[in-house]
PDB file of C-alpha atoms and ligand atoms in Angstrom:
ATOM      1  CA  MET A   1      63.630 -36.613  22.673  1.00 66.00           C
ATOM      2  CA  ASP A   2      60.422 -38.543  23.350  1.00 81.00           C
ATOM      3  CA  LYS A   3      60.982 -42.212  23.917  1.00 90.00           C
ATOM      4  CA  PRO A   4      57.784 -44.798  23.570  1.00 93.00           C
ATOM      5  CA  ARG A   5      56.933 -46.509  27.123  1.00 96.00           C
ATOM      6  CA  VAL A   6      54.505 -49.493  26.513  1.00 97.00           C
ATOM      7  CA  LEU A   7      51.268 -48.759  28.321  1.00 97.00           C
ATOM      8  CA  ILE A   8      48.768 -51.754  26.809  1.00 98.00           C
ATOM      9  CA  HIS A   9      50.700 -54.406  25.139  1.00 98.00           C
ATOM     10  CA  ARG A  10      49.902 -56.048  21.492  1.00 98.00           C
ATOM     11  CA  GLU A  11      48.525 -59.298  23.380  1.00 98.00           C
ATOM     12  CA  GLU A  12      46.338 -57.454  25.489  1.00 98.00           C
ATOM     13  CA  ILE A  13      45.005 -55.330  22.459  1.00 98.00           C
ATOM     14  CA  GLU A  14      44.696 -58.238  20.199  1.00 98.00           C
ATOM     15  CA  LYS A  15      42.687 -60.295  22.852  1.00 98.00           C
ATOM     16  CA  LYS A  16      40.615 -56.935  23.440  1.00 98.00           C
ATOM     17  CA  VAL A  17      39.876 -56.819  19.674  1.00 98.00           C
ATOM     18  CA  ALA A  18      38.657 -60.428  19.565  1.00 98.00           C
ATOM     19  CA  GLU A  19      36.161 -59.604  22.751  1.00 98.00           C
ATOM     20  CA  LEU A  20      34.818 -56.322  20.784  1.00 98.00           C
ATOM     21  CA  ALA A  21      34.457 -58.603  17.813  1.00 98.00           C
ATOM     22  CA  ASP A  22      32.432 -61.112  19.808  1.00 98.00           C
ATOM     23  CA  GLU A  23      30.093 -58.654  20.951  1.00 98.00           C
ATOM     24  CA  LEU A  24      29.705 -56.739  17.773  1.00 98.00           C
ATOM     25  CA  ARG A  25      29.139 -59.546  16.221  1.00 97.00           C
ATOM     26  CA  ARG A  26      26.117 -60.354  18.073  1.00 97.00           C
ATOM     27  CA  ASP A  27      24.964 -57.344  17.827  1.00 97.00           C
ATOM     28  CA  TYR A  28      25.376 -56.874  13.956  1.00 97.00           C
ATOM     29  CA  GLN A  29      24.919 -60.348  12.461  1.00 94.00           C
ATOM     30  CA  ASP A  30      22.486 -59.683  10.241  1.00 93.00           C
ATOM     31  CA  LYS A  31      22.376 -56.123   9.848  1.00 96.00           C
ATOM     32  CA  HIS A  32      25.138 -55.387   7.277  1.00 96.00           C
ATOM     33  CA  PRO A  33      26.645 -52.449   9.363  1.00 97.00           C
ATOM     34  CA  LEU A  34      28.260 -49.979   7.549  1.00 97.00           C
ATOM     35  CA  LEU A  35      31.537 -49.012   9.538  1.00 98.00           C
ATOM     36  CA  ILE A  36      33.174 -45.504   9.525  1.00 97.00           C
ATOM     37  CA  GLY A  37      36.473 -44.605  10.613  1.00 96.00           C
ATOM     38  CA  ALA A  38      38.016 -41.276  11.107  1.00 91.00           C
ATOM     39  CA  LEU A  39      41.206 -41.218   9.263  1.00 91.00           C
ATOM     40  CA  LYS A  40      44.008 -41.681   9.719  1.00 90.00           C
ATOM     41  CA  GLY A  41      44.115 -42.905  13.910  1.00 92.00           C
ATOM     42  CA  SER A  42      41.467 -45.555  13.066  1.00 96.00           C
ATOM     43  CA  PHE A  43      42.867 -47.355  10.159  1.00 96.00           C
ATOM     44  CA  VAL A  44      44.890 -50.167  12.461  1.00 98.00           C
ATOM     45  CA  PHE A  45      41.638 -50.512  14.850  1.00 98.00           C
ATOM     46  CA  MET A  46      39.539 -51.003  11.863  1.00 98.00           C
ATOM     47  CA  SER A  47      41.535 -53.340   9.874  1.00 97.00           C
ATOM     48  CA  ASP A  48      42.223 -55.700  12.790  1.00 98.00           C
ATOM     49  CA  LEU A  49      38.368 -55.437  14.137  1.00 98.00           C
ATOM     50  CA  ILE A  50      36.579 -56.126  10.657  1.00 97.00           C
ATOM     51  CA  ARG A  51      39.103 -59.773  10.248  1.00 97.00           C
ATOM     52  CA  LYS A  52      38.014 -60.675  13.665  1.00 97.00           C
ATOM     53  CA  LEU A  53      34.361 -60.105  13.025  1.00 96.00           C
ATOM     54  CA  ASN A  54      34.135 -62.226  10.227  1.00 93.00           C
ATOM     55  CA  ILE A  55      30.365 -61.193   9.232  1.00 96.00           C
ATOM     56  CA  PRO A  56      29.665 -58.902   6.196  1.00 95.00           C
ATOM     57  CA  VAL A  57      30.285 -55.297   6.538  1.00 96.00           C
ATOM     58  CA  GLU A  58      30.734 -52.179   4.500  1.00 96.00           C
ATOM     59  CA  ILE A  59      33.531 -49.891   5.331  1.00 96.00           C
ATOM     60  CA  TYR A  60      34.003 -46.221   4.841  1.00 96.00           C
ATOM     61  CA  PHE A  61      36.433 -43.820   5.905  1.00 95.00           C
ATOM     62  CA  ILE A  62      36.314 -39.824   6.385  1.00 93.00           C
ATOM     63  CA  MET A  63      38.917 -37.284   7.152  1.00 89.00           C
ATOM     64  CA  LEU A  64      38.218 -34.821   9.726  1.00 85.00           C
ATOM     65  CA  SER A  65      40.366 -31.511   9.874  1.00 76.00           C
ATOM     66  CA  SER A  66      41.072 -31.249  14.051  1.00 65.00           C
ATOM     67  CA  TYR A  67      44.452 -32.282  13.659  1.00 53.00           C
ATOM     68  CA  GLY A  68      46.908 -29.521  14.686  1.00 58.00           C
ATOM     69  CA  ALA A  69      50.580 -29.981  15.340  1.00 59.00           C
ATOM     70  CA  GLY A  70      51.660 -31.565  18.387  1.00 66.00           C
ATOM     71  CA  ARG A  71      49.618 -33.024  21.123  1.00 70.00           C
ATOM     72  CA  GLU A  72      46.454 -30.580  21.199  1.00 66.00           C
ATOM     73  CA  THR A  73      43.983 -30.776  18.465  1.00 65.00           C
ATOM     74  CA  SER A  74      42.708 -27.289  17.357  1.00 64.00           C
ATOM     75  CA  GLY A  75      39.316 -28.033  18.827  1.00 67.00           C
ATOM     76  CA  LYS A  76      37.664 -26.618  15.503  1.00 78.00           C
ATOM     77  CA  ILE A  77      36.312 -29.457  13.756  1.00 83.00           C
ATOM     78  CA  LYS A  78      35.650 -30.008   9.859  1.00 83.00           C
ATOM     79  CA  LEU A  79      34.863 -32.447   7.191  1.00 85.00           C
ATOM     80  CA  LEU A  80      37.066 -32.262   4.529  1.00 83.00           C
ATOM     81  CA  GLN A  81      34.969 -34.239   2.330  1.00 78.00           C
ATOM     82  CA  ARG A  82      31.555 -34.938   2.179  1.00 79.00           C
ATOM     83  CA  VAL A  83      30.293 -38.686   3.294  1.00 83.00           C
ATOM     84  CA  LYS A  84      29.583 -40.131  -0.365  1.00 86.00           C
ATOM     85  CA  THR A  85      28.125 -43.283   0.677  1.00 89.00           C
ATOM     86  CA  PRO A  86      24.196 -43.573   1.693  1.00 92.00           C
ATOM     87  CA  ILE A  87      23.581 -43.647   5.401  1.00 95.00           C
ATOM     88  CA  ARG A  88      20.109 -43.363   5.348  1.00 96.00           C
ATOM     89  CA  GLY A  89      18.544 -46.449   6.812  1.00 96.00           C
ATOM     90  CA  ARG A  90      21.960 -48.024   7.405  1.00 97.00           C
ATOM     91  CA  HIS A  91      23.033 -49.560  10.528  1.00 98.00           C
ATOM     92  CA  VAL A  92      26.342 -47.094  11.293  1.00 98.00           C
ATOM     93  CA  LEU A  93      29.208 -48.004  13.529  1.00 98.00           C
ATOM     94  CA  VAL A  94      31.639 -45.298  14.100  1.00 97.00           C
ATOM     95  CA  ILE A  95      34.827 -47.132  14.683  1.00 97.00           C
ATOM     96  CA  GLU A  96      37.365 -44.741  16.614  1.00 97.00           C
ATOM     97  CA  ASP A  97      40.977 -45.142  17.821  1.00 96.00           C
ATOM     98  CA  ILE A  98      40.536 -42.736  20.855  1.00 96.00           C
ATOM     99  CA  VAL A  99      38.023 -40.446  22.417  1.00 95.00           C
ATOM    100  CA  ASP A 100      39.335 -37.648  23.990  1.00 93.00           C
ATOM    101  CA  ARG A 101      37.866 -34.459  24.791  1.00 92.00           C
ATOM    102  CA  GLY A 102      34.793 -35.790  22.673  1.00 92.00           C
ATOM    103  CA  LEU A 103      34.752 -32.608  20.291  1.00 91.00           C
ATOM    104  CA  THR A 104      35.480 -35.031  16.960  1.00 89.00           C
ATOM    105  CA  LEU A 105      33.345 -37.507  17.946  1.00 92.00           C
ATOM    106  CA  SER A 106      30.409 -35.030  19.063  1.00 93.00           C
ATOM    107  CA  PHE A 107      30.756 -33.249  15.736  1.00 91.00           C
ATOM    108  CA  LEU A 108      30.746 -36.881  13.498  1.00 93.00           C
ATOM    109  CA  LEU A 109      27.821 -38.061  15.692  1.00 95.00           C
ATOM    110  CA  ASP A 110      25.631 -34.961  15.069  1.00 94.00           C
ATOM    111  CA  TYR A 111      26.680 -35.001  11.035  1.00 93.00           C
ATOM    112  CA  LEU A 112      25.743 -38.726  10.732  1.00 95.00           C
ATOM    113  CA  GLY A 113      22.673 -38.324  12.773  1.00 96.00           C
ATOM    114  CA  ARG A 114      21.235 -35.510  10.560  1.00 95.00           C
ATOM    115  CA  ARG A 115      21.403 -38.057   7.979  1.00 94.00           C
ATOM    116  CA  LYS A 116      18.904 -40.372   9.397  1.00 96.00           C
ATOM    117  CA  PRO A 117      20.310 -43.678   9.826  1.00 98.00           C
ATOM    118  CA  SER A 118      18.559 -47.017  11.269  1.00 98.00           C
ATOM    119  CA  SER A 119      20.984 -46.910  13.999  1.00 98.00           C
ATOM    120  CA  LEU A 120      24.280 -44.939  15.226  1.00 98.00           C
ATOM    121  CA  LYS A 121      26.861 -46.658  17.436  1.00 98.00           C
ATOM    122  CA  LEU A 122      30.145 -45.459  18.469  1.00 98.00           C
ATOM    123  CA  CYS A 123      33.150 -48.143  19.109  1.00 98.00           C
ATOM    124  CA  THR A 124      36.057 -47.062  20.400  1.00 98.00           C
ATOM    125  CA  MET A 125      39.333 -48.698  21.234  1.00 98.00           C
ATOM    126  CA  PHE A 126      40.872 -46.544  23.675  1.00 98.00           C
ATOM    127  CA  ASP A 127      38.925 -43.922  26.188  1.00 97.00           C
ATOM    128  CA  LYS A 128      40.132 -40.903  27.792  1.00 96.00           C
ATOM    129  CA  PRO A 129      36.848 -39.900  30.241  1.00 95.00           C
ATOM    130  CA  SER A 130      38.589 -37.789  32.451  1.00 93.00           C
ATOM    131  CA  ARG A 131      39.466 -35.115  29.755  1.00 88.00           C
ATOM    132  CA  ARG A 132      35.788 -35.004  28.134  1.00 93.00           C
ATOM    133  CA  VAL A 133      34.589 -31.252  27.524  1.00 93.00           C
ATOM    134  CA  VAL A 134      31.264 -32.666  25.649  1.00 94.00           C
ATOM    135  CA  GLU A 135      29.411 -35.972  27.082  1.00 93.00           C
ATOM    136  CA  ILE A 136      28.862 -38.455  23.865  1.00 93.00           C
ATOM    137  CA  PRO A 137      27.420 -41.801  24.617  1.00 93.00           C
ATOM    138  CA  ILE A 138      30.140 -44.562  23.616  1.00 96.00           C
ATOM    139  CA  ASP A 139      28.264 -48.000  23.379  1.00 98.00           C
ATOM    140  CA  TYR A 140      31.517 -50.262  22.920  1.00 98.00           C
ATOM    141  CA  VAL A 141      34.690 -49.362  24.531  1.00 98.00           C
ATOM    142  CA  GLY A 142      38.371 -50.979  24.248  1.00 98.00           C
ATOM    143  CA  PHE A 143      40.144 -49.772  27.029  1.00 98.00           C
ATOM    144  CA  THR A 144      39.627 -46.752  29.644  1.00 98.00           C
ATOM    145  CA  ILE A 145      43.163 -45.198  29.972  1.00 97.00           C
ATOM    146  CA  PRO A 146      44.546 -42.350  32.293  1.00 95.00           C
ATOM    147  CA  ASP A 147      45.052 -38.745  30.849  1.00 93.00           C
ATOM    148  CA  ALA A 148      48.346 -39.176  29.197  1.00 93.00           C
ATOM    149  CA  PHE A 149      49.459 -38.623  25.587  1.00 93.00           C
ATOM    150  CA  VAL A 150      49.656 -42.090  23.769  1.00 96.00           C
ATOM    151  CA  VAL A 151      50.950 -43.238  20.953  1.00 97.00           C
ATOM    152  CA  GLY A 152      51.043 -46.799  18.592  1.00 98.00           C
ATOM    153  CA  TYR A 153      48.226 -48.843  17.447  1.00 98.00           C
ATOM    154  CA  GLY A 154      48.071 -45.952  14.327  1.00 97.00           C
ATOM    155  CA  LEU A 155      47.835 -43.249  16.981  1.00 96.00           C
ATOM    156  CA  ASP A 156      51.069 -40.661  15.824  1.00 95.00           C
ATOM    157  CA  LEU A 157      52.687 -37.585  17.210  1.00 93.00           C
ATOM    158  CA  ASP A 158      53.481 -35.506  14.224  1.00 91.00           C
ATOM    159  CA  GLU A 159      53.167 -38.584  11.922  1.00 92.00           C
ATOM    160  CA  LYS A 160      55.789 -40.809  14.077  1.00 94.00           C
ATOM    161  CA  PHE A 161      54.952 -43.563  16.102  1.00 96.00           C
ATOM    162  CA  ARG A 162      51.961 -45.040  14.279  1.00 96.00           C
ATOM    163  CA  TYR A 163      53.388 -48.493  13.417  1.00 97.00           C
ATOM    164  CA  LEU A 164      54.056 -49.221  16.847  1.00 97.00           C
ATOM    165  CA  PRO A 165      52.023 -52.488  17.869  1.00 98.00           C
ATOM    166  CA  ASP A 166      51.628 -51.844  21.099  1.00 98.00           C
ATOM    167  CA  LEU A 167      49.793 -48.620  22.765  1.00 98.00           C
ATOM    168  CA  CYS A 168      52.581 -46.392  24.365  1.00 98.00           C
ATOM    169  CA  VAL A 169      53.103 -43.278  26.530  1.00 96.00           C
ATOM    170  CA  LEU A 170      55.682 -41.008  25.542  1.00 91.00           C
ATOM    171  CA  GLU A 171      58.696 -40.501  28.069  1.00 85.00           C
ATOM    172  CA  GLU A 172      61.154 -37.342  27.810  1.00 77.00           C
ATOM    173  CA  GLN A 173      64.972 -38.658  27.200  1.00 70.00           C
ATOM    174  CA  GLU A 174      67.848 -36.364  27.110  1.00 61.00           C
TER     175      GLU A 174
HETATM  176  P1  5GP B 201      38.908 -35.174  20.761  1.00 81.09           P
HETATM  177  O1  5GP B 201      37.938 -34.368  20.016  1.00 81.09           O
HETATM  178  O2  5GP B 201      38.306 -36.418  21.350  1.00 81.09           O
HETATM  179  O3  5GP B 201      39.438 -34.450  21.961  1.00 81.09           O
HETATM  180  O4  5GP B 201      40.252 -35.594  19.966  1.00 81.09           O
HETATM  181  C1  5GP B 201      40.209 -36.817  19.492  1.00 81.09           C
HETATM  182  C2  5GP B 201      41.026 -36.999  18.388  1.00 81.09           C
HETATM  183  O5  5GP B 201      42.147 -36.254  19.038  1.00 81.09           O
HETATM  184  C3  5GP B 201      41.748 -38.530  18.288  1.00 81.09           C
HETATM  185  O6  5GP B 201      40.723 -39.001  16.916  1.00 81.09           O
HETATM  186  C4  5GP B 201      42.998 -38.369  18.015  1.00 81.09           C
HETATM  187  O7  5GP B 201      43.364 -38.145  16.722  1.00 81.09           O
HETATM  188  C5  5GP B 201      43.260 -37.269  18.645  1.00 81.09           C
HETATM  189  N1  5GP B 201      43.850 -37.654  20.020  1.00 81.09           N
HETATM  190  C6  5GP B 201      43.316 -37.602  21.586  1.00 81.09           C
HETATM  191  N2  5GP B 201      43.806 -38.235  22.122  1.00 81.09           N
HETATM  192  C7  5GP B 201      44.948 -38.543  21.930  1.00 81.09           C
HETATM  193  C8  5GP B 201      46.488 -39.116  22.259  1.00 81.09           C
HETATM  194  O8  5GP B 201      46.529 -39.669  23.342  1.00 81.09           O
HETATM  195  N3  5GP B 201      47.143 -39.573  21.632  1.00 81.09           N
HETATM  196  C9  5GP B 201      47.027 -39.148  19.843  1.00 81.09           C
HETATM  197  N4  5GP B 201      48.424 -39.784  19.311  1.00 81.09           N
HETATM  198  N5  5GP B 201      46.439 -38.709  19.611  1.00 81.09           N
HETATM  199  C10 5GP B 201      44.902 -38.197  20.097  1.00 81.09           C
END
């Protein structure tokens, strides 16, 4: 049985979301950006962020099929449905929960980049750079975290723990 232990408290997360929102507001004030989140993990961060941003944005979610069971994703990424909103000429900001090996984001940035957006940037709440396999440019980072499997704030382990308001690591319990 795994027991969650708090790594980043909800108040720190809330403060960081506000800081990121301030930065993004300055950069995207008059650009009416298209925010694209990868389901399911990014939905909590996306909903907190857009309410702090306080500028007009459009949001879109996509589902990628990198998810295996347990703690490792398969590494083979597939888009489960084509992005149906126009990308060409838009200022696109990808909103991600966590960047780990970088495989998911590398696939997504390539897919979106080929659709000729005016700009394409990436904002992630959590980053585990020590695990990186593919180098990807990250424009906005909330927290850099150590190499540990984390849950909460939208992140799950086999659909459990997503609802936790703090970012937690799992500890083994008898
Ligand atoms: P990558 O392709 O960068 O290896 O993996 C990215 C995806 O793997 C994330 O969007 C997330 O769904 C999942 N992932 C990576 N690290 C973690 C983690 O520590 N906890 C959880 N719950 N999911 C993770």
